[in-house]
Amino acid sequence: MNLGLVDRVAVVTGAGSGIGAETARRLTMEGARVVVADIAADAAAATTRDIRSAGGTAIDIRADVTSADSVAALFAQ
C-alpha cells in the first residue's frame, strides 16, 4: 500500500510500546521519518533502535503529552 508518506515526518506519541510502537514501525515501512515520542525514554529509544535496525528513519524524544510545555518542546525539537 502506498500512503504517500515518503519523506514525510510523523510524530507518534505513546510509541514506546504497544499500538504506538507498531504504528511507528508501519509508518517507517511506508517511507515516513518518525519521531518516537513517549514518557518512558528507554522504551522510546528501544522502538527507535528497532526501526533503525529494520532500515527505517526515526528519532526518539521523551515527551509527556499531559504537559503543554513538554509538547511544545517536542515540536521545537
PDB file of C-alpha atoms in Angstrom:
ATOM      1  CA  MET A   1       0.000   0.000   0.000  1.00  0.00           C
ATOM      2  CA  ASN A   2       1.358   3.416  -0.907  1.00  0.00           C
ATOM      3  CA  LEU A   3       0.161   6.057   1.524  1.00  0.00           C
ATOM      4  CA  GLY A   4       2.295   8.824   0.030  1.00  0.00           C
ATOM      5  CA  LEU A   5       4.405   9.158   3.172  1.00  0.00           C
ATOM      6  CA  VAL A   6       7.867   9.117   1.618  1.00  0.00           C
ATOM      7  CA  ASP A   7       9.952  11.891   3.200  1.00  0.00           C
ATOM      8  CA  ARG A   8       7.070  12.984   5.428  1.00  0.00           C
ATOM      9  CA  VAL A   9       7.604  13.335   9.161  1.00  0.00           C
ATOM     10  CA  ALA A  10       5.208  11.563  11.515  1.00  0.00           C
ATOM     11  CA  VAL A  11       5.091  12.211  15.246  1.00  0.00           C
ATOM     12  CA  VAL A  12       3.774   9.186  17.141  1.00  0.00           C
ATOM     13  CA  THR A  13       3.040   9.649  20.820  1.00  0.00           C
ATOM     14  CA  GLY A  14       2.995   6.616  23.065  1.00  0.00           C
ATOM     15  CA  ALA A  15       5.363   4.955  20.602  1.00  0.00           C
ATOM     16  CA  GLY A  16       7.477   3.272  23.247  1.00  0.00           C
ATOM     17  CA  SER A  17       5.275   0.180  23.232  1.00  0.00           C
ATOM     18  CA  GLY A  18       2.069  -1.417  22.049  1.00  0.00           C
ATOM     19  CA  ILE A  19      -0.070   0.190  19.385  1.00  0.00           C
ATOM     20  CA  GLY A  20       2.085   3.334  19.283  1.00  0.00           C
ATOM     21  CA  ALA A  21       5.274   1.356  18.626  1.00  0.00           C
ATOM     22  CA  GLU A  22       3.605  -0.695  15.910  1.00  0.00           C
ATOM     23  CA  THR A  23       2.181   2.459  14.325  1.00  0.00           C
ATOM     24  CA  ALA A  24       5.657   3.996  14.248  1.00  0.00           C
ATOM     25  CA  ARG A  25       7.094   0.859  12.636  1.00  0.00           C
ATOM     26  CA  ARG A  26       4.352   0.744   9.993  1.00  0.00           C
ATOM     27  CA  LEU A  27       4.792   4.417   9.133  1.00  0.00           C
ATOM     28  CA  THR A  28       8.504   3.876   8.502  1.00  0.00           C
ATOM     29  CA  MET A  29       7.637   0.939   6.254  1.00  0.00           C
ATOM     30  CA  GLU A  30       5.616   3.442   4.208  1.00  0.00           C
ATOM     31  CA  GLY A  31       8.654   5.743   3.946  1.00  0.00           C
ATOM     32  CA  ALA A  32       7.917   8.248   6.707  1.00  0.00           C
ATOM     33  CA  ARG A  33      10.576   9.572   9.026  1.00  0.00           C
ATOM     34  CA  VAL A  34       9.218   9.033  12.531  1.00  0.00           C
ATOM     35  CA  VAL A  35       9.555  10.863  15.820  1.00  0.00           C
ATOM     36  CA  VAL A  36       9.075   8.227  18.514  1.00  0.00           C
ATOM     37  CA  ALA A  37       7.659  10.122  21.489  1.00  0.00           C
ATOM     38  CA  ASP A  38       6.939   8.552  24.847  1.00  0.00           C
ATOM     39  CA  ILE A  39       7.028   9.462  28.519  1.00  0.00           C
ATOM     40  CA  ALA A  40       9.286   6.428  29.007  1.00  0.00           C
ATOM     41  CA  ALA A  41      12.564   7.470  27.398  1.00  0.00           C
ATOM     42  CA  ASP A  42      14.051   3.950  27.476  1.00  0.00           C
ATOM     43  CA  ALA A  43      11.008   2.482  25.731  1.00  0.00           C
ATOM     44  CA  ALA A  44      11.114   5.195  23.050  1.00  0.00           C
ATOM     45  CA  ALA A  45      14.800   4.516  22.492  1.00  0.00           C
ATOM     46  CA  ALA A  46      14.118   0.782  22.119  1.00  0.00           C
ATOM     47  CA  THR A  47      11.460   1.418  19.466  1.00  0.00           C
ATOM     48  CA  THR A  48      13.849   3.746  17.632  1.00  0.00           C
ATOM     49  CA  ARG A  49      16.570   1.057  17.676  1.00  0.00           C
ATOM     50  CA  ASP A  50      14.104  -1.482  16.244  1.00  0.00           C
ATOM     51  CA  ILE A  51      13.075   0.891  13.468  1.00  0.00           C
ATOM     52  CA  ARG A  52      16.650   1.770  12.571  1.00  0.00           C
ATOM     53  CA  SER A  53      17.757  -1.865  12.572  1.00  0.00           C
ATOM     54  CA  ALA A  54      14.988  -2.543  10.042  1.00  0.00           C
ATOM     55  CA  GLY A  55      16.278   0.277   7.825  1.00  0.00           C
ATOM     56  CA  GLY A  56      13.808   2.986   8.849  1.00  0.00           C
ATOM     57  CA  THR A  57      14.499   6.532   9.955  1.00  0.00           C
ATOM     58  CA  ALA A  58      13.496   7.532  13.475  1.00  0.00           C
ATOM     59  CA  ILE A  59      14.491   9.628  16.446  1.00  0.00           C
ATOM     60  CA  ASP A  60      13.217   9.274  19.980  1.00  0.00           C
ATOM     61  CA  ILE A  61      12.172  12.081  22.283  1.00  0.00           C
ATOM     62  CA  ARG A  62      10.868  11.879  25.818  1.00  0.00           C
ATOM     63  CA  ALA A  63       7.546  13.692  25.918  1.00  0.00           C
ATOM     64  CA  ASP A  64       4.666  13.930  28.368  1.00  0.00           C
ATOM     65  CA  VAL A  65       1.543  14.810  26.405  1.00  0.00           C
ATOM     66  CA  THR A  66      -0.228  15.919  29.591  1.00  0.00           C
ATOM     67  CA  SER A  67       2.203  18.846  29.796  1.00  0.00           C
ATOM     68  CA  ALA A  68       1.833  21.734  27.354  1.00  0.00           C
ATOM     69  CA  ASP A  69       5.483  22.672  27.898  1.00  0.00           C
ATOM     70  CA  SER A  70       6.607  19.131  27.103  1.00  0.00           C
ATOM     71  CA  VAL A  71       4.541  19.051  23.898  1.00  0.00           C
ATOM     72  CA  ALA A  72       5.922  22.435  22.858  1.00  0.00           C
ATOM     73  CA  ALA A  73       9.454  21.165  23.457  1.00  0.00           C
ATOM     74  CA  LEU A  74       8.694  18.029  21.423  1.00  0.00           C
ATOM     75  CA  PHE A  75       7.686  20.051  18.374  1.00  0.00           C
ATOM     76  CA  ALA A  76      10.513  22.544  18.859  1.00  0.00           C
ATOM     77  CA  GLN A  77      12.976  19.688  18.507  1.00  0.00           C
TER      78      GLN A  77
END
